[in-house]
Coordinates of N, CA and C in Angstrom, one line a residue:
M1 N -39.8 1.0 22.0 CA -39.4 -0.3 21.8 C -39.3 -0.3 20.4
A2 N -39.4 0.4 19.1 CA -39.7 0.8 18.2 C -37.9 0.8 17.6
L3 N -37.3 1.4 18.6 CA -35.9 2.0 18.7 C -35.3 0.1 19.3
M4 N -35.5 0.4 20.3 CA -34.5 -1.2 20.6 C -34.5 -2.3 19.8
Q5 N -35.9 -2.1 19.5 CA -36.0 -3.9 18.1 C -35.3 -3.2 16.1
R6 N -34.8 -1.7 16.4 CA -33.6 -1.6 14.4 C -32.4 -1.5 15.6
I7 N -32.6 -1.7 17.1 CA -30.4 -1.9 17.6 C -30.2 -3.2 17.7
K8 N -31.3 -4.1 17.9 CA -31.2 -5.6 17.9 C -31.2 -6.3 16.8
A9 N -31.7 -5.5 15.6 CA -31.9 -6.3 13.8 C -30.5 -5.2 13.1
G10 N -29.6 -4.5 13.8 CA -28.5 -3.8 13.5 C -28.2 -2.7 13.4
D11 N -29.4 -1.5 13.2 CA -29.0 -0.5 13.1 C -27.9 0.7 13.5
P12 N -26.8 0.9 13.2 CA -26.0 1.8 13.7 C -26.4 2.9 13.9
D13 N -27.5 3.8 13.3 CA -27.8 4.7 13.4 C -29.3 4.7 14.8
A14 N -29.9 4.4 15.2 CA -30.7 3.7 16.1 C -29.5 3.6 17.0
R15 N -28.8 3.6 17.6 CA -27.9 2.6 18.6 C -27.5 4.0 18.1
Q16 N -27.1 5.1 17.9 CA -26.5 6.1 18.0 C -26.7 7.2 18.6
K17 N -28.2 7.1 18.0 CA -29.4 7.4 18.8 C -29.5 7.8 19.9
L18 N -29.5 6.3 20.7 CA -30.1 5.8 21.7 C -29.0 6.2 22.8
I19 N -27.5 6.2 23.0 CA -25.9 6.6 23.3 C -26.5 7.9 23.4
T20 N -26.4 8.8 22.2 CA -26.5 10.3 22.3 C -27.5 10.7 23.6
G21 N -28.7 9.9 24.0 CA -29.7 10.1 24.2 C -29.7 10.1 25.5
N22 N -29.0 9.1 26.5 CA -28.8 8.6 27.0 C -27.3 8.8 27.9
L23 N -26.7 10.1 28.0 CA -25.6 10.5 27.3 C -25.3 11.4 29.2
R24 N -27.3 12.0 29.6 CA -27.2 12.7 30.7 C -27.0 11.4 31.9
H25 N -27.1 9.8 31.6 CA -27.1 9.5 32.4 C -25.3 9.5 33.3
V26 N -24.6 9.3 32.5 CA -23.1 9.2 32.7 C -22.3 10.2 33.3
L27 N -23.7 11.5 32.5 CA -22.6 13.1 33.5 C -23.2 12.6 34.3
H28 N -24.3 12.9 35.2 CA -25.5 12.3 35.9 C -24.6 11.6 37.4
S29 N -24.0 10.3 36.5 CA -23.0 9.6 37.5 C -22.1 10.0 37.7
N30 N -21.4 10.4 36.9 CA -19.7 11.3 37.4 C -19.7 12.4 38.3
R31 N -20.3 12.9 38.2 CA -21.0 14.1 38.9 C -20.6 13.1 40.6
R32 N -21.5 11.7 41.1 CA -21.4 11.6 42.3 C -20.0 11.3 42.3
Y33 N -18.6 11.1 42.0 CA -17.4 10.4 41.9 C -16.8 11.4 40.7
A34 N -16.8 12.8 40.7 CA -16.0 13.9 41.0 C -14.6 14.2 42.2
R35 N -14.7 13.6 43.0 CA -13.8 14.2 43.4 C -13.3 13.0 43.6
S36 N -13.1 12.6 43.6 CA -13.1 10.4 44.0 C -10.8 11.0 43.7
G37 N -10.7 11.4 42.6 CA -9.3 10.6 42.5 C -8.7 10.8 41.2
A38 N -9.6 10.4 40.5 CA -9.7 9.6 38.9 C -10.0 10.5 38.3
G39 N -9.3 10.8 37.2 CA -9.2 11.9 36.1 C -11.2 12.2 35.7
I40 N -11.2 13.2 35.2 CA -12.9 13.4 34.7 C -12.9 12.5 33.7
F41 N -12.1 12.5 32.8 CA -12.0 11.7 31.1 C -12.5 10.0 31.6
D42 N -11.3 9.8 32.8 CA -11.6 7.7 32.9 C -12.6 8.1 33.2
L43 N -13.7 8.7 34.1 CA -15.0 8.5 34.2 C -15.8 8.3 33.1
L44 N -15.6 9.6 32.8 CA -16.5 9.3 31.3 C -16.1 8.2 30.2
K45 N -15.1 7.3 30.6 CA -14.4 6.7 29.5 C -15.8 5.2 29.6
A46 N -14.9 5.6 31.3 CA -15.4 4.4 32.4 C -17.5 4.3 31.8
G47 N -18.0 5.1 32.2 CA -19.3 5.4 31.9 C -19.7 5.5 30.4
D48 N -19.3 5.6 29.6 CA -19.7 4.9 28.1 C -19.3 3.6 28.2
L49 N -18.4 3.0 28.4 CA -18.3 2.0 28.6 C -19.6 0.9 29.4
G50 N -20.1 1.2 30.3 CA -20.8 1.4 30.8 C -22.4 1.3 30.0
L51 N -22.5 2.4 29.5 CA -23.7 2.9 28.3 C -24.0 1.8 27.0
A52 N -23.1 1.9 26.7 CA -22.7 0.6 25.8 C -22.8 -1.2 26.2
H53 N -22.7 -1.5 27.7 CA -23.1 -2.5 27.6 C -24.0 -2.9 28.0
A54 N -25.7 -1.4 28.2 CA -26.1 -1.5 28.9 C -27.0 -2.0 27.9
L55 N -26.6 -1.6 27.0 CA -27.0 -1.2 25.5 C -27.0 -2.8 25.0
D56 N -25.9 -3.3 25.5 CA -25.6 -5.0 24.4 C -26.4 -6.0 24.8
N57 N -27.3 -5.9 26.3 CA -27.7 -6.6 27.0 C -29.4 -6.5 28.0
F58 N -29.7 -5.2 27.3 CA -30.9 -4.7 27.6 C -31.9 -6.0 27.4
E59 N -32.3 -6.3 27.8 CA -33.8 -7.7 27.3 C -35.1 -6.4 27.4
T60 N -35.8 -6.1 26.2 CA -36.6 -5.5 25.9 C -38.2 -7.2 26.6
K61 N -38.1 -7.2 27.3 CA -39.6 -8.2 27.2 C -39.4 -8.3 28.9
G62 N -38.6 -7.5 29.9 CA -38.7 -7.2 30.8 C -39.5 -6.1 31.9
D63 N -39.9 -5.9 32.5 CA -40.5 -4.6 32.9 C -39.5 -2.9 33.2
G64 N -38.6 -4.0 33.8 CA -37.5 -2.6 33.2 C -37.2 -2.1 32.6
S65 N -37.2 -0.4 32.8 CA -36.6 0.6 32.4 C -35.7 0.9 31.2
F66 N -35.2 0.8 30.5 CA -33.9 1.1 30.0 C -33.2 2.4 30.7
P67 N -33.6 3.5 30.8 CA -32.6 4.2 31.5 C -32.4 3.9 32.9
A68 N -33.2 3.5 33.5 CA -32.4 2.4 34.9 C -31.6 1.7 34.9
Y69 N -31.4 0.6 33.8 CA -31.1 -0.5 33.7 C -29.2 0.4 33.5
A70 N -29.9 1.4 32.2 CA -28.8 2.2 32.0 C -27.0 3.3 33.6
A71 N -28.3 3.3 34.4 CA -28.0 4.1 35.2 C -27.2 3.0 36.0
T72 N -27.6 1.8 36.4 CA -27.2 0.6 37.1 C -26.1 0.7 36.5
C73 N -25.6 0.0 35.2 CA -24.2 0.0 34.3 C -23.3 0.7 34.3
I74 N -24.2 2.1 34.2 CA -22.9 3.1 34.3 C -22.3 3.4 35.8
R75 N -23.1 3.0 36.6 CA -22.5 3.3 38.0 C -21.4 1.9 38.5
Q76 N -21.9 0.8 38.3 CA -21.1 0.0 38.3 C -19.9 -0.3 37.9
H77 N -19.9 0.2 35.9 CA -18.7 0.3 35.5 C -17.3 2.0 36.1
I78 N -18.5 2.6 36.3 CA -17.5 3.8 37.2 C -16.9 3.3 38.4
E79 N -17.2 2.4 39.0 CA -17.1 1.9 40.5 C -15.7 1.1 40.2
H80 N -15.7 0.4 39.1 CA -15.1 -0.6 38.7 C -14.0 -0.6 39.0
A81 N -14.3 1.4 37.9 CA -12.9 1.5 37.0 C -12.4 1.8 38.4
L82 N -12.9 3.1 39.4 CA -12.1 3.8 40.8 C -11.5 2.2 41.3
N83 N -11.8 1.6 41.5 CA -11.3 0.3 42.3 C -10.5 0.2 41.6
L84 N -9.8 -0.1 40.7 CA -8.5 -0.6 40.0 C -7.6 0.5 40.0
A85 N -8.3 2.2 40.0 CA -7.0 2.8 39.9 C -5.6 2.9 41.0
P86 N -4.6 3.0 40.2 CA -3.9 2.4 40.8 C -2.9 3.6 41.7
A87 N -3.7 4.3 42.2 CA -3.3 5.6 43.5 C -4.2 4.8 44.3
D88 N -4.7 3.7 44.7 CA -5.4 3.3 45.3 C -4.2 1.5 46.2
G89 N -3.5 1.2 45.1 CA -2.5 0.2 45.4 C -3.3 -1.3 45.5
K90 N -3.3 -1.3 46.7 CA -3.9 -3.3 46.7 C -4.7 -2.9 47.8
K91 N -5.6 -2.6 47.9 CA -5.6 -2.1 49.2 C -7.3 -2.8 48.9
P92 N -8.0 -4.0 49.9 CA -8.7 -4.5 49.6 C -10.1 -3.4 49.1
G93 N -11.6 -3.8 48.7 CA -12.4 -2.6 48.1 C -13.0 -2.2 48.8
H94 N -13.7 -3.0 49.9 CA -14.3 -2.0 50.9 C -13.2 -1.4 52.3
A95 N -11.5 -1.3 52.1 CA -10.9 0.1 52.7 C -10.1 0.8 51.3
R96 N -11.1 1.2 50.4 CA -10.3 2.9 49.4 C -11.7 2.8 49.9
H97 N -12.5 3.6 49.5 CA -13.2 4.8 50.1 C -13.9 4.8 51.5
P98 N -13.7 4.8 52.1 CA -13.8 4.4 53.3 C -14.7 6.1 53.6
V99 N -16.0 5.3 54.3 CA -17.5 6.9 55.0 C -17.0 6.6 56.2
K100 N -16.9 8.1 56.9 CA -16.6 8.3 58.5 C -17.4 9.0 58.6
S101 N -18.3 9.1 59.8 CA -18.9 9.9 60.6 C -17.5 11.2 60.9
G102 N -18.5 12.3 61.3 CA -17.3 13.8 61.4 C -17.5 12.9 63.0
R103 N -17.6 12.1 64.3 CA -17.6 12.1 65.7 C -16.8 11.3 65.7
H104 N -15.9 10.2 64.5 CA -15.4 9.3 63.9 C -13.7 9.5 64.2
Q105 N -14.2 10.9 63.1 CA -12.7 11.5 62.5 C -12.6 12.3 63.6
A106 N -13.0 13.0 64.5 CA -12.4 14.1 65.0 C -11.6 12.7 66.8
A107 N -12.5 12.2 67.1 CA -12.0 11.0 68.2 C -10.3 10.2 67.3
T108 N -10.4 9.8 66.1 CA -9.0 9.3 66.3 C -8.4 9.6 65.0
H109 N -8.3 11.4 65.4 CA -7.4 11.8 64.6 C -6.9 13.4 65.6
S110 N -5.8 13.5 66.0 CA -5.5 14.1 66.6 C -4.8 15.5 65.6
T111 N -4.9 17.0 66.2 CA -4.3 18.1 66.0 C -2.6 17.7 65.1
P112 N -1.9 18.9 63.8 CA -0.8 18.1 63.8 C -0.4 18.5 64.5
D113 N 1.3 18.4 64.9 CA 1.8 19.3 65.4 C 2.0 20.7 65.7
S114 N 2.1 20.7 64.2 CA 2.2 22.7 64.0 C 1.4 23.1 64.2
C115 N 0.2 22.5 65.1 CA -1.1 23.7 65.3 C -0.7 23.7 66.9
Q116 N -0.4 22.6 67.4 CA -0.6 22.8 69.2 C 0.5 23.4 69.4
N117 N 0.0 24.2 70.6 CA 1.6 25.4 71.2 C 1.5 25.4 72.3

């Protein structure tokens, strides 16, 4: 917690040390969204913004740990960036990345005309 106290006092070296020490959380969260259609650099940028947001807003008095709070902020910033992606158009948030079971896809999607005999 001494590092967090130095950061709150305005030490830029302590801030940089904590950010570089927790970049693995950004990389881990980016792996979840690698096939989402967004660029990897856009996801990394959103994750870095989430890490900086977590560092600015973390309260040292609570029971929670910084890595857990940072992982939540990183994930939220990445998901927010995905929801603002221009390829999605104006779909509502729940319809952008639907998850369907295999049975549901098999029942609703027919084979293309070129595959039928």
